[in-house]
Amino acid sequence: MLCVAMITLSATAQVRVLATDQKPDTNLQKLSIMFNYDDPPSSLLMESAYYRRTALNIYLIGGAASGLLFLLGDIQAKQTISGVSPLPALGAVTAIATGITALVFEYVSISMERRAGEQLKRITISAGGVSYHF
């Protein structure tokens, strides 16, 4: 949100309306802002969204797979003489493994969001201009 405001501010600061008989001034000063980032906040936020989406997909696929294994295990247990099937145990392992993997992806996503927030916190936009706090 802050990046959009900065881009809008810099774009409007460079726009001038000229009269029909007026020639443009070629000596205008242009606003140029450079920040010393290893990764810009926008790319961190986009990567964070990718990791969060991946975590959600892992949750959904893992939940569906483990549920299917539980269901098939129940059907298989009813058809066997002993009434026991290894599929529910495999379903539990699948649910635990995919849950832990998805939590790791969520943690990475949150870490990237935090880094982006720390970088954006250093930028202040006011009526007097844009300032960067080191």
Coordinates of N, CA and C in Angstrom, one line a residue:
M1 N 0.8 -1.2 0.0 CA 0.0 0.0 0.0 C 0.9 1.2 0.0
L2 N 1.9 1.2 0.8 CA 2.8 2.3 0.9 C 3.6 2.5 -0.4
C3 N 3.9 1.4 -1.1 CA 4.6 1.5 -2.3 C 3.8 2.2 -3.4
V4 N 2.5 1.9 -3.4 CA 1.5 2.4 -4.4 C 1.4 3.9 -4.1
A5 N 1.4 4.3 -2.8 CA 1.3 5.8 -2.5 C 2.6 6.5 -3.0
M6 N 3.7 5.9 -2.8 CA 5.0 6.5 -3.2 C 5.0 6.7 -4.7
I7 N 4.6 5.6 -5.4 CA 4.6 5.7 -6.9 C 3.7 6.8 -7.4
T8 N 2.5 6.9 -6.8 CA 1.5 7.9 -7.2 C 2.0 9.3 -6.8
L9 N 2.6 9.4 -5.7 CA 3.2 10.7 -5.3 C 4.3 11.1 -6.2
S10 N 5.2 10.2 -6.6 CA 6.3 10.6 -7.5 C 5.7 10.9 -8.9
A11 N 4.7 10.2 -9.3 CA 4.2 10.4 -10.7 C 3.4 11.7 -10.7
T12 N 2.7 12.1 -9.7 CA 2.0 13.3 -9.7 C 2.9 14.5 -9.5
A13 N 4.0 14.3 -8.9 CA 5.0 15.4 -8.7 C 5.7 15.7 -10.0
Q14 N 5.7 14.8 -11.0 CA 6.4 15.1 -12.2 C 5.4 15.6 -13.4
V15 N 4.1 15.6 -13.1 CA 3.2 16.0 -14.1 C 2.9 17.5 -14.0
R16 N 3.0 18.2 -15.2 CA 2.6 19.6 -15.2 C 1.7 19.8 -16.4
V17 N 0.7 20.6 -16.2 CA -0.2 21.0 -17.3 C 0.3 22.3 -18.0
L18 N 0.5 22.2 -19.3 CA 1.0 23.4 -20.0 C -0.2 24.0 -20.8
A19 N -0.1 25.3 -20.9 CA -1.0 26.0 -21.8 C -0.7 25.7 -23.2
T20 N -1.6 26.0 -24.1 CA -1.5 25.5 -25.5 C -0.3 26.3 -26.2
D21 N 0.0 27.5 -25.8 CA 1.1 28.2 -26.4 C 2.4 28.1 -25.6
Q22 N 2.4 27.4 -24.5 CA 3.6 27.3 -23.6 C 4.4 26.1 -24.0
K23 N 5.8 26.3 -24.0 CA 6.7 25.2 -24.3 C 7.1 24.5 -23.0
P24 N 7.4 23.2 -23.1 CA 7.8 22.5 -21.9 C 9.2 23.0 -21.4
D25 N 9.4 23.1 -20.1 CA 10.7 23.4 -19.6 C 11.6 22.1 -19.5
T26 N 12.7 22.1 -20.1 CA 13.5 20.9 -20.1 C 14.5 20.9 -18.9
N27 N 14.5 21.9 -18.1 CA 15.4 22.0 -16.9 C 14.7 21.6 -15.6
L28 N 13.6 20.9 -15.7 CA 12.8 20.5 -14.5 C 13.6 19.5 -13.7
Q29 N 13.6 19.6 -12.4 CA 14.2 18.6 -11.5 C 13.3 17.4 -11.4
K30 N 13.8 16.2 -11.5 CA 13.0 15.0 -11.4 C 13.3 14.3 -10.0
L31 N 12.2 13.8 -9.5 CA 12.3 13.0 -8.2 C 12.9 11.6 -8.5
S32 N 14.0 11.3 -7.8 CA 14.5 10.0 -8.0 C 14.8 9.5 -6.6
I33 N 14.2 8.4 -6.2 CA 14.4 7.8 -4.9 C 15.1 6.4 -5.0
M34 N 16.2 6.3 -4.3 CA 16.9 5.0 -4.3 C 17.0 4.5 -2.9
F35 N 16.7 3.3 -2.6 CA 16.8 2.7 -1.3 C 17.8 1.6 -1.4
N36 N 18.5 1.4 -0.3 CA 19.5 0.4 -0.2 C 19.0 -0.9 0.3
Y37 N 18.3 -1.7 -0.5 CA 17.7 -3.0 -0.1 C 18.4 -4.1 -0.8
D38 N 18.5 -5.2 -0.1 CA 19.0 -6.4 -0.8 C 17.9 -7.0 -1.6
D39 N 16.7 -7.1 -1.0 CA 15.5 -7.5 -1.7 C 14.4 -6.4 -1.5
P40 N 13.8 -5.8 -2.5 CA 12.8 -4.8 -2.3 C 11.6 -5.4 -1.6
P41 N 10.9 -4.5 -0.8 CA 9.7 -5.0 -0.1 C 8.7 -5.6 -1.0
S42 N 8.5 -5.1 -2.2 CA 7.5 -5.6 -3.1 C 7.8 -7.1 -3.4
S43 N 9.1 -7.4 -3.7 CA 9.4 -8.8 -4.1 C 9.3 -9.7 -2.9
L44 N 9.6 -9.2 -1.7 CA 9.4 -10.0 -0.5 C 8.0 -10.3 -0.2
L45 N 7.1 -9.3 -0.5 CA 5.6 -9.6 -0.3 C 5.1 -10.6 -1.3
M46 N 5.6 -10.5 -2.5 CA 5.1 -11.4 -3.6 C 5.6 -12.8 -3.3
E47 N 6.9 -12.9 -2.8 CA 7.4 -14.3 -2.5 C 6.7 -14.8 -1.2
S48 N 6.3 -13.9 -0.3 CA 5.6 -14.4 0.9 C 4.2 -14.9 0.5
A49 N 3.6 -14.3 -0.5 CA 2.3 -14.7 -0.9 C 2.4 -16.1 -1.6
Y50 N 3.5 -16.3 -2.4 CA 3.8 -17.6 -3.0 C 3.9 -18.7 -1.9
Y51 N 4.7 -18.4 -0.9 CA 4.8 -19.4 0.2 C 3.5 -19.7 0.9
R52 N 2.7 -18.7 1.1 CA 1.5 -18.8 1.8 C 0.5 -19.7 1.0
R53 N 0.5 -19.4 -0.3 CA -0.4 -20.2 -1.2 C 0.1 -21.6 -1.3
T54 N 1.4 -21.8 -1.3 CA 1.9 -23.2 -1.3 C 1.5 -23.9 0.0
A55 N 1.6 -23.2 1.1 CA 1.2 -23.8 2.4 C -0.3 -24.2 2.4
L56 N -1.1 -23.4 1.8 CA -2.6 -23.7 1.7 C -2.8 -24.9 0.8
N57 N -2.1 -25.0 -0.3 CA -2.2 -26.1 -1.2 C -1.8 -27.4 -0.5
I58 N -0.7 -27.3 0.3 CA -0.2 -28.5 1.0 C -1.3 -28.9 2.1
Y59 N -1.9 -28.0 2.8 CA -2.9 -28.3 3.7 C -4.1 -29.0 3.0
L60 N -4.5 -28.5 1.9 CA -5.7 -29.1 1.2 C -5.4 -30.5 0.6
I61 N -4.2 -30.6 0.0 CA -3.9 -31.9 -0.6 C -3.6 -32.9 0.5
G62 N -2.9 -32.5 1.5 CA -2.6 -33.4 2.6 C -3.8 -33.9 3.3
G63 N -4.7 -32.9 3.6 CA -6.0 -33.3 4.2 C -6.8 -34.2 3.4
A64 N -6.9 -34.0 2.1 CA -7.7 -34.8 1.2 C -7.1 -36.2 1.1
A65 N -5.7 -36.3 1.0 CA -5.1 -37.6 0.9 C -5.2 -38.4 2.2
S66 N -5.0 -37.7 3.3 CA -5.1 -38.5 4.6 C -6.6 -38.9 4.8
G67 N -7.5 -38.1 4.5 CA -9.0 -38.5 4.6 C -9.3 -39.6 3.7
L68 N -8.8 -39.6 2.5 CA -9.0 -40.7 1.5 C -8.4 -42.0 2.1
L69 N -7.2 -41.9 2.7 CA -6.5 -43.1 3.2 C -7.3 -43.6 4.4
F70 N -7.9 -42.7 5.3 CA -8.7 -43.2 6.4 C -10.0 -43.9 5.9
L71 N -10.6 -43.3 4.8 CA -11.8 -43.9 4.3 C -11.5 -45.3 3.6
L72 N -10.5 -45.4 2.8 CA -10.1 -46.6 2.2 C -9.7 -47.7 3.3
G73 N -9.0 -47.2 4.3 CA -8.7 -48.1 5.4 C -9.9 -48.7 6.1
D74 N -10.9 -47.9 6.3 CA -12.1 -48.4 6.9 C -12.8 -49.4 6.0
I75 N -12.9 -49.1 4.7 CA -13.5 -50.0 3.8 C -12.7 -51.3 3.7
Q76 N -11.4 -51.2 3.7 CA -10.5 -52.4 3.7 C -10.6 -53.2 5.0
A77 N -10.7 -52.6 6.1 CA -10.8 -53.3 7.4 C -12.1 -54.1 7.5
K78 N -13.2 -53.6 6.9 CA -14.5 -54.3 6.9 C -14.5 -55.5 6.0
Q79 N -13.6 -55.5 5.0 CA -13.5 -56.6 4.0 C -12.6 -57.7 4.4
T80 N -11.7 -57.4 5.4 CA -10.7 -58.4 5.8 C -11.3 -59.2 7.0
I81 N -10.7 -60.4 7.2 CA -11.1 -61.2 8.3 C -10.7 -60.7 9.6
S82 N -9.5 -60.1 9.7 CA -9.0 -59.6 11.0 C -9.6 -58.3 11.3
G83 N -10.1 -57.5 10.4 CA -10.7 -56.2 10.6 C -9.7 -55.1 10.8
V84 N -8.4 -55.4 10.4 CA -7.4 -54.4 10.6 C -6.8 -54.0 9.2
S85 N -6.5 -52.7 9.1 CA -5.9 -52.2 7.8 C -4.8 -51.2 8.2
P86 N -3.7 -51.3 7.4 CA -2.6 -50.3 7.7 C -2.8 -48.9 7.1
L87 N -3.9 -48.8 6.3 CA -4.1 -47.5 5.6 C -4.4 -46.3 6.6
P88 N -5.2 -46.5 7.7 CA -5.4 -45.4 8.6 C -4.1 -44.9 9.2
A89 N -3.2 -45.8 9.5 CA -1.9 -45.4 10.1 C -1.1 -44.6 9.0
L90 N -1.2 -45.0 7.8 CA -0.5 -44.2 6.7 C -1.2 -42.9 6.5
G91 N -2.5 -42.8 6.7 CA -3.2 -41.6 6.6 C -2.8 -40.6 7.7
A92 N -2.6 -41.2 8.9 CA -2.1 -40.3 10.0 C -0.8 -39.8 9.8
V93 N 0.1 -40.6 9.2 CA 1.5 -40.2 8.9 C 1.5 -39.1 7.8
T94 N 0.6 -39.3 6.8 CA 0.4 -38.3 5.8 C -0.1 -37.0 6.3
A95 N -1.1 -37.0 7.2 CA -1.6 -35.8 7.8 C -0.5 -35.0 8.6
I96 N 0.2 -35.8 9.4 CA 1.3 -35.1 10.2 C 2.4 -34.5 9.4
A97 N 2.8 -35.3 8.4 CA 3.9 -34.8 7.5 C 3.5 -33.6 6.7
T98 N 2.3 -33.6 6.1 CA 1.9 -32.5 5.3 C 1.6 -31.3 6.2
G99 N 1.1 -31.5 7.4 CA 0.8 -30.4 8.4 C 2.1 -29.7 8.8
I100 N 3.1 -30.5 9.1 CA 4.4 -29.9 9.5 C 5.0 -29.1 8.3
T101 N 5.0 -29.7 7.1 CA 5.5 -29.0 5.9 C 4.8 -27.7 5.6
A102 N 3.5 -27.7 5.8 CA 2.7 -26.5 5.5 C 3.0 -25.5 6.6
L103 N 3.2 -25.9 7.8 CA 3.6 -24.9 8.9 C 5.0 -24.3 8.6
V104 N 5.9 -25.1 8.1 CA 7.2 -24.5 7.7 C 7.0 -23.4 6.6
F105 N 6.2 -23.7 5.6 CA 6.0 -22.8 4.6 C 5.3 -21.5 5.1
E106 N 4.4 -21.7 6.1 CA 3.7 -20.5 6.7 C 4.8 -19.7 7.5
Y107 N 5.6 -20.3 8.2 CA 6.7 -19.6 8.9 C 7.6 -18.8 8.0
V108 N 8.0 -19.4 6.9 CA 8.8 -18.7 5.9 C 8.1 -17.5 5.4
S109 N 6.8 -17.7 5.1 CA 6.0 -16.6 4.6 C 5.9 -15.4 5.6
I110 N 5.6 -15.8 6.8 CA 5.6 -14.7 7.9 C 6.9 -14.0 8.1
S111 N 8.0 -14.7 8.0 CA 9.3 -14.1 8.1 C 9.5 -13.1 7.0
M112 N 9.1 -13.4 5.8 CA 9.3 -12.5 4.6 C 8.4 -11.3 4.8
E113 N 7.2 -11.5 5.2 CA 6.3 -10.3 5.5 C 6.9 -9.4 6.5
R114 N 7.5 -10.0 7.6 CA 8.1 -9.2 8.6 C 9.3 -8.4 8.1
R115 N 10.1 -9.0 7.3 CA 11.3 -8.3 6.7 C 10.8 -7.1 5.8
A116 N 9.7 -7.4 5.0 CA 9.2 -6.3 4.2 C 8.6 -5.2 5.0
G117 N 7.9 -5.5 6.1 CA 7.4 -4.5 7.0 C 8.5 -3.7 7.7
E118 N 9.6 -4.3 8.0 CA 10.7 -3.6 8.6 C 11.3 -2.6 7.6
Q119 N 11.4 -3.0 6.4 CA 11.9 -2.1 5.3 C 11.0 -1.0 5.0
L120 N 9.7 -1.3 5.0 CA 8.7 -0.2 4.7 C 8.5 0.8 5.9
K121 N 8.8 0.3 7.1 CA 8.7 1.2 8.3 C 9.7 2.3 8.2
R122 N 10.8 2.1 7.5 CA 11.8 3.2 7.4 C 11.5 4.3 6.5
I123 N 10.4 4.1 5.7 CA 10.1 5.2 4.7 C 8.9 6.0 5.3
T124 N 9.0 7.3 5.2 CA 8.0 8.2 5.7 C 7.6 9.1 4.5
I125 N 6.3 9.2 4.2 CA 5.8 10.1 3.2 C 5.0 11.2 3.9
S126 N 5.3 12.4 3.6 CA 4.6 13.5 4.2 C 4.4 14.6 3.1
A127 N 3.8 15.7 3.4 CA 3.6 16.8 2.5 C 4.9 17.4 2.0
G128 N 5.9 17.3 2.9 CA 7.2 17.9 2.6 C 8.1 17.0 1.7
G129 N 7.7 15.8 1.5 CA 8.5 14.9 0.6 C 8.6 13.5 1.2
V130 N 9.6 12.7 0.8 CA 9.8 11.4 1.2 C 11.1 11.3 2.0
S131 N 11.1 10.7 3.1 CA 12.3 10.5 3.9 C 12.5 9.1 4.2
Y132 N 13.8 8.7 4.3 CA 14.2 7.3 4.6 C 15.0 7.3 5.9
H133 N 14.7 6.5 6.8 CA 15.4 6.4 8.1 C 16.2 5.2 8.1
F134 N 17.5 5.3 8.4 CA 18.4 4.2 8.4 C 18.4 3.5 9.7

